[in-house]
């Protein structure tokens, strides 16, 4: 059963080199990531012990490693990599990842950015 409790990290900003355009790989650009991790927070709420939850700092570091790591062509791939690692490295039920490229280079477009959002559950 999917835990209704969530740990949320919102608006994490990183400089990365992801994209299919050569300029994106050369100069990079900002990326904004939101992360929701579904897990039972009751044990931590009762114990007040960090060992009974997932560390916000550890989640932030994981996302930072992916965003500032090897370039990927697609936002979909960046999001999938984050989700897979969270599920592989932590005892959580599910994860929602939203990756936004505020400066998406879409010729002639005026927009606040392009984003993908995925939801993955432990199977």
Coordinates of C-alpha atoms in Angstrom, one line a residue:
X1 CA 0.0 0.0 0.0
X2 CA 1.3 3.4 -1.0
X3 CA 2.2 5.6 2.0
X4 CA 0.3 8.9 2.0
X5 CA 3.1 10.6 3.9
X6 CA 5.6 12.5 1.8
X7 CA 9.0 14.2 2.1
X8 CA 9.1 17.1 -0.3
X9 CA 12.1 19.0 -1.6
X10 CA 10.9 21.9 -3.8
X11 CA 12.7 24.3 -6.1
X12 CA 16.2 22.8 -6.0
X13 CA 18.3 24.7 -8.5
X14 CA 21.4 23.2 -10.2
X15 CA 23.5 24.1 -13.2
X16 CA 23.7 21.2 -15.6
X17 CA 24.7 20.4 -19.2
X18 CA 21.7 18.3 -20.3
X19 CA 20.1 18.7 -23.7
X20 CA 20.3 17.8 -27.3
X21 CA 21.6 21.1 -28.6
X22 CA 25.4 21.6 -28.7
X23 CA 25.1 25.0 -26.9
X24 CA 23.3 23.3 -24.0
X25 CA 26.2 20.9 -23.6
X26 CA 28.8 23.7 -23.9
X27 CA 27.5 26.4 -21.6
X28 CA 24.9 24.6 -19.5
X29 CA 21.9 26.1 -17.9
X30 CA 19.8 26.1 -14.7
X31 CA 17.5 23.2 -13.9
X32 CA 14.9 23.2 -11.2
X33 CA 13.9 20.0 -9.5
X34 CA 11.0 19.1 -7.2
X35 CA 11.0 15.8 -5.4
X36 CA 8.2 14.0 -3.5
X37 CA 9.2 10.8 -1.7
X38 CA 6.3 8.6 -0.4
X39 CA 7.2 6.8 2.8
X40 CA 5.7 6.2 6.2
X41 CA 6.8 9.1 8.4
X42 CA 5.0 7.8 11.6
X43 CA 8.1 6.1 13.0
X44 CA 10.2 9.3 12.8
X45 CA 7.3 11.3 14.1
X46 CA 7.1 9.1 17.2
X47 CA 10.8 8.7 17.8
X48 CA 12.1 12.1 16.7
X49 CA 15.2 10.2 15.4
X50 CA 16.8 10.8 12.0
X51 CA 17.5 7.1 11.7
X52 CA 13.7 6.5 11.3
X53 CA 13.3 8.7 8.2
X54 CA 15.1 9.6 4.9
X55 CA 17.5 12.5 5.3
X56 CA 16.6 15.6 3.3
X57 CA 20.3 16.3 2.9
X58 CA 20.9 12.8 1.4
X59 CA 18.1 13.3 -1.0
X60 CA 19.4 16.7 -2.0
X61 CA 22.9 15.3 -2.6
X62 CA 21.5 12.5 -4.8
X63 CA 19.6 14.9 -7.0
X64 CA 22.7 17.2 -7.2
X65 CA 24.9 14.3 -8.3
X66 CA 22.5 13.5 -11.1
X67 CA 21.9 17.1 -12.3
X68 CA 25.6 18.1 -12.1
X69 CA 26.8 14.7 -13.4
X70 CA 27.2 13.3 -16.9
X71 CA 25.0 15.0 -19.5
X72 CA 21.9 13.4 -20.8
X73 CA 19.9 14.4 -23.9
X74 CA 16.5 14.3 -22.4
X75 CA 14.8 15.6 -19.2
X76 CA 12.9 12.3 -19.2
X77 CA 16.2 10.5 -18.7
X78 CA 17.4 12.9 -16.0
X79 CA 14.1 12.4 -14.1
X80 CA 14.2 8.6 -14.5
X81 CA 17.7 8.4 -13.2
X82 CA 16.8 10.4 -10.1
X83 CA 13.7 8.2 -9.5
X84 CA 15.6 5.0 -10.0
X85 CA 18.3 6.0 -7.6
X86 CA 15.9 7.1 -4.9
X87 CA 14.0 3.8 -5.1
X88 CA 17.3 1.8 -5.2
X89 CA 19.0 3.6 -2.4
X90 CA 16.2 4.2 0.1
X91 CA 13.4 2.2 1.7
X92 CA 10.5 4.3 0.2
X93 CA 7.2 3.4 -1.5
X94 CA 7.3 5.8 -4.4
X95 CA 8.8 8.9 -5.8
X96 CA 7.6 11.8 -7.9
X97 CA 10.2 13.8 -9.8
X98 CA 9.7 17.0 -11.7
X99 CA 12.6 18.4 -13.7
X100 CA 12.2 21.9 -15.2
X101 CA 14.4 23.6 -17.8
X102 CA 13.5 27.3 -17.3
X103 CA 15.6 28.4 -20.2
X104 CA 14.5 25.8 -22.7
X105 CA 15.9 26.7 -26.1
X106 CA 12.7 26.5 -28.2
X107 CA 13.1 28.7 -31.3
X108 CA 10.5 31.5 -31.4
X109 CA 8.8 30.3 -28.1
X110 CA 8.0 32.5 -25.2
X111 CA 7.5 30.3 -22.2
X112 CA 8.4 30.0 -18.5
X113 CA 10.2 26.7 -19.2
X114 CA 9.8 23.1 -20.2
X115 CA 9.3 20.3 -17.7
X116 CA 8.7 16.6 -17.2
X117 CA 7.2 14.9 -14.2
X118 CA 7.3 11.2 -13.5
X119 CA 5.9 9.0 -10.7
X120 CA 7.5 5.7 -9.9
X121 CA 6.4 3.1 -7.3
X122 CA 8.4 0.3 -5.8
X123 CA 7.4 -3.0 -7.4

